[in-house]
PDB file of C-alpha atoms in Angstrom:
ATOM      1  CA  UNK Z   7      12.041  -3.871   9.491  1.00  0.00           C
ATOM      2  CA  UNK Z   8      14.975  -4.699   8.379  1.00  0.00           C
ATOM      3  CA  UNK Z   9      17.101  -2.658   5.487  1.00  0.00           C
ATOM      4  CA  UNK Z  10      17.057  -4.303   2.332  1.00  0.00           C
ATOM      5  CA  UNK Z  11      14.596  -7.477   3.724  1.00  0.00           C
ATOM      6  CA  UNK Z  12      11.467  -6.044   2.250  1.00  0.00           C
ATOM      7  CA  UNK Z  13      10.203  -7.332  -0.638  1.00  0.00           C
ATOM      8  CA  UNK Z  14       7.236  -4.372  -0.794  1.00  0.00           C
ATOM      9  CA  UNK Z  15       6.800  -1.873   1.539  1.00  0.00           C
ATOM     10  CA  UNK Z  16       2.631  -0.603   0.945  1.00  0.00           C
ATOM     11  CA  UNK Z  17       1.689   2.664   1.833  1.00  0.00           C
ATOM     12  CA  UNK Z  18      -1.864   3.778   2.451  1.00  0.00           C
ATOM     13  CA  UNK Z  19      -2.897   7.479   1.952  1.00  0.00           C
ATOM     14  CA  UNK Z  20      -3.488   8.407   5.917  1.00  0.00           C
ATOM     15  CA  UNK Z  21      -4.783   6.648   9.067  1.00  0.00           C
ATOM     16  CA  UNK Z  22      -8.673   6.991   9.300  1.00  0.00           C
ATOM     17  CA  UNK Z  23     -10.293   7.278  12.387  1.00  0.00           C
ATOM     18  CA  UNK Z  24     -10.255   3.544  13.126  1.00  0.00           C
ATOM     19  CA  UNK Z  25      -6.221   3.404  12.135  1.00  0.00           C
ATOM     20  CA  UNK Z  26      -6.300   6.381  14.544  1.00  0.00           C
ATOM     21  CA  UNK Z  27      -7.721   5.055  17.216  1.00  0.00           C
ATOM     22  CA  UNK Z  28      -6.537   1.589  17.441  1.00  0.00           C
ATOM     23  CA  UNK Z  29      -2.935   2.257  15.795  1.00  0.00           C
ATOM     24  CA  UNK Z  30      -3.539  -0.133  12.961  1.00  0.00           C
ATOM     25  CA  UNK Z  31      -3.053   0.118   9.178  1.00  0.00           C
ATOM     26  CA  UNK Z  32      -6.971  -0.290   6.987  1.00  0.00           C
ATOM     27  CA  UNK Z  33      -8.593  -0.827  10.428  1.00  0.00           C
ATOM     28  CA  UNK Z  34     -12.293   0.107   9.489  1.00  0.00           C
ATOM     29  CA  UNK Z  35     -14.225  -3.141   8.702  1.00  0.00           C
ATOM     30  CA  UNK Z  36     -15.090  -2.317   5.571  1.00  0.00           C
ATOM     31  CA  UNK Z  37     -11.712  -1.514   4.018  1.00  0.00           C
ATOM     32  CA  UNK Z  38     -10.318  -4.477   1.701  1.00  0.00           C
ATOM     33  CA  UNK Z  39      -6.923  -4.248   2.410  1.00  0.00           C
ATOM     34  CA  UNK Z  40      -6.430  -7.126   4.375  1.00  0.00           C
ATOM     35  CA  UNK Z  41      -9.044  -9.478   2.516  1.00  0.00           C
ATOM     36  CA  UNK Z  42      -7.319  -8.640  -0.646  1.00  0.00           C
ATOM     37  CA  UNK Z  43      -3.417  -8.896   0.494  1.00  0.00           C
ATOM     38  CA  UNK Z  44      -5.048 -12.326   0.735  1.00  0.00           C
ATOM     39  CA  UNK Z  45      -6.247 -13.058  -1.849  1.00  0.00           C
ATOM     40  CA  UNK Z  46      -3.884 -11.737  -4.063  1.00  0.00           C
ATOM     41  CA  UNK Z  47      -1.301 -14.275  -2.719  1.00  0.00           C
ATOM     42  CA  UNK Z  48       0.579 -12.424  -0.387  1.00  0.00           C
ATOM     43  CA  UNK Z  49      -0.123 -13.961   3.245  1.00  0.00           C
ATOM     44  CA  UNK Z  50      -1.571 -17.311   3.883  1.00  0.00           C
ATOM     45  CA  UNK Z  51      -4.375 -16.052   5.472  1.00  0.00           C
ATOM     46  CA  UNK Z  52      -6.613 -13.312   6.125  1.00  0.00           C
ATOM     47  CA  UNK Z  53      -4.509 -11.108   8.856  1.00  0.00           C
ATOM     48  CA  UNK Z  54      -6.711  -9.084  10.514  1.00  0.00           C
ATOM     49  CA  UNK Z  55      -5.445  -5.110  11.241  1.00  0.00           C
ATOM     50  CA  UNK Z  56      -3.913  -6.407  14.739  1.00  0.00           C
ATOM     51  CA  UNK Z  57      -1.400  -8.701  13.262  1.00  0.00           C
ATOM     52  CA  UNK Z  58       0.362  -5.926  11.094  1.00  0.00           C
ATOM     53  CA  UNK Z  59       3.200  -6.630  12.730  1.00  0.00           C
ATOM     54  CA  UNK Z  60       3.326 -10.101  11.230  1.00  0.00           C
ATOM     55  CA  UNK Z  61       4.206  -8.678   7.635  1.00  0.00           C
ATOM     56  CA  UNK Z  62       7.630  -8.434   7.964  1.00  0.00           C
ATOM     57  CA  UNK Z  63       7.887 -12.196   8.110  1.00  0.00           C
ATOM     58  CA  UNK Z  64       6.345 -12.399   4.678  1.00  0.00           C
ATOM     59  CA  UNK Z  65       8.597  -9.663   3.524  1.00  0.00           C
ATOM     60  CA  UNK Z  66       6.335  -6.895   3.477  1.00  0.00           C
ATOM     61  CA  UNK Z  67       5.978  -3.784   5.516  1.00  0.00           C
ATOM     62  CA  UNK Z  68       3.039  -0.664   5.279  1.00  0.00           C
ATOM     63  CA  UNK Z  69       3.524   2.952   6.026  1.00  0.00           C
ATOM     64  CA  UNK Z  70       0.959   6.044   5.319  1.00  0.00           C
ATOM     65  CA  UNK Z  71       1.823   8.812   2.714  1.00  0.00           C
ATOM     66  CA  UNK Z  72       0.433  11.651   5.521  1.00  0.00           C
ATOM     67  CA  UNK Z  73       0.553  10.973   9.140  1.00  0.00           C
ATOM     68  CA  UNK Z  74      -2.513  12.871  10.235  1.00  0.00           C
ATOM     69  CA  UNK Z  75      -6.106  11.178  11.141  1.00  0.00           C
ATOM     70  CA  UNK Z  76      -8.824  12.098   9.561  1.00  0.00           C
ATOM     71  CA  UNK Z  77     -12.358  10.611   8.135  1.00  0.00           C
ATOM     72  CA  UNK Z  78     -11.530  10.816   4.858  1.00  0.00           C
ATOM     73  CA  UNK Z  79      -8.607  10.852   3.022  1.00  0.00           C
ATOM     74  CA  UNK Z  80      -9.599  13.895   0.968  1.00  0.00           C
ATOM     75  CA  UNK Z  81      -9.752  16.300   3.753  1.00  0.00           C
ATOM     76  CA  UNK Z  82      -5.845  16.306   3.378  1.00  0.00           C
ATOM     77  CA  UNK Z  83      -4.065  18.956   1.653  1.00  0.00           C
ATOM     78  CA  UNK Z  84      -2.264  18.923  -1.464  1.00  0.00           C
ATOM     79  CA  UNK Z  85       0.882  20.017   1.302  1.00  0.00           C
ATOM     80  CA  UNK Z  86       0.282  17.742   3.361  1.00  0.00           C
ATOM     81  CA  UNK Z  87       0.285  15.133   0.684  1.00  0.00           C
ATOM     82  CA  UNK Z  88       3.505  16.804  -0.933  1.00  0.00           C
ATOM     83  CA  UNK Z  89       5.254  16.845   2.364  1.00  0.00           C
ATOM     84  CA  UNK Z  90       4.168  13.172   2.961  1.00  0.00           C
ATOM     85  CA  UNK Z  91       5.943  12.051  -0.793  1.00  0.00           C
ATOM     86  CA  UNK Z  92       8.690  13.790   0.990  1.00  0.00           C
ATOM     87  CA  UNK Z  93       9.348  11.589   4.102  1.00  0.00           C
ATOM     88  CA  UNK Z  94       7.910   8.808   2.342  1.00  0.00           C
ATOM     89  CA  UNK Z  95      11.249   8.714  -0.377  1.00  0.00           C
ATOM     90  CA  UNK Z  96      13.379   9.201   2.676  1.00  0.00           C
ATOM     91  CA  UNK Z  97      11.551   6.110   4.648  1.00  0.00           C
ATOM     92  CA  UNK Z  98      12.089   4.404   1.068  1.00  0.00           C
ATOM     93  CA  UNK Z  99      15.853   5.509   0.685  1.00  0.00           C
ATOM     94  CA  UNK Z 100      16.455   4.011   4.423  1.00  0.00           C
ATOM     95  CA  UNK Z 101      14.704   0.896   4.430  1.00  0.00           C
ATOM     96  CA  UNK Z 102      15.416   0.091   0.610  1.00  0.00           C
ATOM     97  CA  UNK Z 103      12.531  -2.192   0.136  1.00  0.00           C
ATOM     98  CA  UNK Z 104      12.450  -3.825  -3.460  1.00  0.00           C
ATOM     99  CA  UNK Z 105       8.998  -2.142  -4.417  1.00  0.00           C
ATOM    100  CA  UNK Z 106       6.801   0.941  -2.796  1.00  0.00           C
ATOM    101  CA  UNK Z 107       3.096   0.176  -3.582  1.00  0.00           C
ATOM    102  CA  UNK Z 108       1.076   3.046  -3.353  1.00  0.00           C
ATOM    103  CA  UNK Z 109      -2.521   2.174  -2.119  1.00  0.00           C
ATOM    104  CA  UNK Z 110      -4.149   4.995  -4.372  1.00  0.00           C
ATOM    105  CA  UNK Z 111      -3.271   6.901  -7.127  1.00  0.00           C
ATOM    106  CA  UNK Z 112      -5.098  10.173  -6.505  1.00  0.00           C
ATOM    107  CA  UNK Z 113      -3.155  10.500  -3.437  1.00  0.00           C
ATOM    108  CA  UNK Z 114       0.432   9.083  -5.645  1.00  0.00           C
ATOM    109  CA  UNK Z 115      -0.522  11.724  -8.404  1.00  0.00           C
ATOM    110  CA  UNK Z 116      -0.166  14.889  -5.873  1.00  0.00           C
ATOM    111  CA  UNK Z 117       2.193  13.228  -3.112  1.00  0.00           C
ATOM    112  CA  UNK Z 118       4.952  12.693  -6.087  1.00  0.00           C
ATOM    113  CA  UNK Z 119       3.891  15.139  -8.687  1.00  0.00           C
ATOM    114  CA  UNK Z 120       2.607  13.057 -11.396  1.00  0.00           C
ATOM    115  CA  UNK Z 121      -0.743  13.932 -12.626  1.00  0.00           C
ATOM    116  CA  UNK Z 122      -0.897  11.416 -15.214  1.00  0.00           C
ATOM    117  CA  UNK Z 123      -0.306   7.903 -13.405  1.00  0.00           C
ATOM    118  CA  UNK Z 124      -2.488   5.181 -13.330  1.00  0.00           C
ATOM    119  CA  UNK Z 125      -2.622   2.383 -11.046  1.00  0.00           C
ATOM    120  CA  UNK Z 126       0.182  -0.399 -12.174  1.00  0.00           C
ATOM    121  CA  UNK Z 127       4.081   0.070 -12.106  1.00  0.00           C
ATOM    122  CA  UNK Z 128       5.676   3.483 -12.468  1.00  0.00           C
ATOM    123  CA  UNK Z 129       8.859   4.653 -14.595  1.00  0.00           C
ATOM    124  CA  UNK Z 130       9.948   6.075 -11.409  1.00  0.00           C
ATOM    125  CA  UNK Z 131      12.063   4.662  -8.937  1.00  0.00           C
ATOM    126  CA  UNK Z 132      13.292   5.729  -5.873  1.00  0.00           C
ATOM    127  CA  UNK Z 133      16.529   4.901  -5.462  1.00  0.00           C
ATOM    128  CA  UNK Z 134      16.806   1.143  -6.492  1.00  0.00           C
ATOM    129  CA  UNK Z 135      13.169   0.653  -5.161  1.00  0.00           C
ATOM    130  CA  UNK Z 136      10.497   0.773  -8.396  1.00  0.00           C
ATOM    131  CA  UNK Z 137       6.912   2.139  -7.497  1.00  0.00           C
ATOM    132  CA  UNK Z 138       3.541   0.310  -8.065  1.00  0.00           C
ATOM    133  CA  UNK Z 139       0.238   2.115  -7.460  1.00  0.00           C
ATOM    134  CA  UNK Z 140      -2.250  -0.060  -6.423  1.00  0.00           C
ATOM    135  CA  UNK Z 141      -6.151   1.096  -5.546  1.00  0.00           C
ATOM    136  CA  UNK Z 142      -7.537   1.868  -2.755  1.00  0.00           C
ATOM    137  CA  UNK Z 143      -8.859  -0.699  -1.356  1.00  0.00           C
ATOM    138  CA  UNK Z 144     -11.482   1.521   1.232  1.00  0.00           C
ATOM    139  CA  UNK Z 145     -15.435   0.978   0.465  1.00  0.00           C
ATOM    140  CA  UNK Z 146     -15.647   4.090  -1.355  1.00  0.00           C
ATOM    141  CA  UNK Z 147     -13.997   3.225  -4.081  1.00  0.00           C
ATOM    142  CA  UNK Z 148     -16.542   0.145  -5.310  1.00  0.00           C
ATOM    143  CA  UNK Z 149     -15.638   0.486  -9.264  1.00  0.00           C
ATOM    144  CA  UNK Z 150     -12.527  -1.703  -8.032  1.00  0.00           C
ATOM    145  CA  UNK Z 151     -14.032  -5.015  -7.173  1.00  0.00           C
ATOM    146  CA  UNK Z 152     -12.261  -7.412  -4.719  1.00  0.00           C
ATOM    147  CA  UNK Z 153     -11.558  -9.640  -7.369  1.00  0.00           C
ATOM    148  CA  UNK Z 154     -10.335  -6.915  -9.865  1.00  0.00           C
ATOM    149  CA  UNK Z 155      -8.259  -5.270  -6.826  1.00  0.00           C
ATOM    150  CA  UNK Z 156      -6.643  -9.005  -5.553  1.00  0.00           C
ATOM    151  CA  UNK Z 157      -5.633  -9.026  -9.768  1.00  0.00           C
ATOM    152  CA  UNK Z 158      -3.658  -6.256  -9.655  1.00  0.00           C
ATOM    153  CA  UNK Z 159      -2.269  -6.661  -6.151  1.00  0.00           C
ATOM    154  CA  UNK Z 160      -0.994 -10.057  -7.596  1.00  0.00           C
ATOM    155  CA  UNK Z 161       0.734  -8.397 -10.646  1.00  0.00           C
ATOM    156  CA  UNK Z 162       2.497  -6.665  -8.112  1.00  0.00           C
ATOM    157  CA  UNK Z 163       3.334  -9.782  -6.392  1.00  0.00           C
ATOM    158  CA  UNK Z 164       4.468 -11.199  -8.904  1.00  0.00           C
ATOM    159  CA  UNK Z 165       6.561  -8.726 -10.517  1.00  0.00           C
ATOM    160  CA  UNK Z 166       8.004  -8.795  -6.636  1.00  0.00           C
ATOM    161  CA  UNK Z 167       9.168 -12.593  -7.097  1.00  0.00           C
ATOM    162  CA  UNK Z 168       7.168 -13.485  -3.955  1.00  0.00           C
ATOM    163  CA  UNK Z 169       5.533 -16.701  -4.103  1.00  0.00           C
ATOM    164  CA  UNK Z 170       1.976 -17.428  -3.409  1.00  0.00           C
ATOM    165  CA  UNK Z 171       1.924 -17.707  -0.105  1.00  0.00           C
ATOM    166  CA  UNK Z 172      -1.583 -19.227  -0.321  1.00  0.00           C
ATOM    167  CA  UNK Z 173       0.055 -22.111  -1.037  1.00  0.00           C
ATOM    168  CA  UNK Z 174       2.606 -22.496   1.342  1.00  0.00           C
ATOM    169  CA  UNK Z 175       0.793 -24.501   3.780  1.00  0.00           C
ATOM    170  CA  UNK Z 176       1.265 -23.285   6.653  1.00  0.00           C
ATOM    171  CA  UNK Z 177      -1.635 -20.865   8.378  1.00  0.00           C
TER     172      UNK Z 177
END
């Protein structure tokens, strides 16, 4: 990645034990991650958890809040999730994206000490980087549809100034 080429720089809560074992971002087949990036505009096709490394070329990158595997992302620690916010504003400060998108806010609330956000854009910024949280996109959390969840993805995308890359032709 390069400093100041991202446009947004997402950041799930922790690799589950798919992401751990295969080193890919939202690698269990259920999560909609990838489907909705999509669909919400931001690559011209469905990338599948292999091709992460494609993102920079659309001007994104994607990080984890907490390093550690586990099955579920509440079996972390409000520490460990504290600690993560930590590192993550220093990843942020370094790599200067335009936006951090937070791929859910239970995990934003206790990594950055704000019990009262809700998913959209945040008054903070880090830096000259504003913060979106976005939900998470994993099975679990089905009250987010992935219509309703490609939506708010593309608020974010478009409050980002990226175009619809849907509709850039090429695949």
């Amino acid at each position: 990645m390069l400093a100041g080429g991202l446009h947004v720089l997402f950041c799930g809560i922790n690799p589950g034990l798919m992401s751990g074992a295969t080193g890919h971002h939202f690698a269990r087949p259920g999560n909609r991650f990838w489907p909705v990036l999509h669909a919400s505009g931001f690559t011209p096709r469905r990338l599948l958890p292999a091709e992460q490394g494609e993102l920079p070329a659309y001007g994104l990158g994607i990080t984890n809040v907490a390093a550690r595997t586990t099955a579920r992302a509440d079996e972390l620690d409000d520490e460990e999730l504290r600690e993560g916010g930590r590192i993550l504003r220093e990843k942020v400060r370094r790599y200067e994206p335009r936006w951090l998108a937070v791929v859910g806010v239970t995990a934003y609330r206790v990594a950055f000490g704000d019990r009262h956000a809700k998913v959209g854009p945040q008054e903070r910024t880090i830096g000259g980087t504003r913060v979106w949280v976005l939900p998470n996109p994993s099975g679990l959390n089905a009250h987010w549809t992935l219509r309703t969840m490609a939506e708010e993805f593309g608020r974010l995308r478009e409050a980002a100034g990226v175009a619809d890359a849907r509709h850039r032709g090429d695949s």
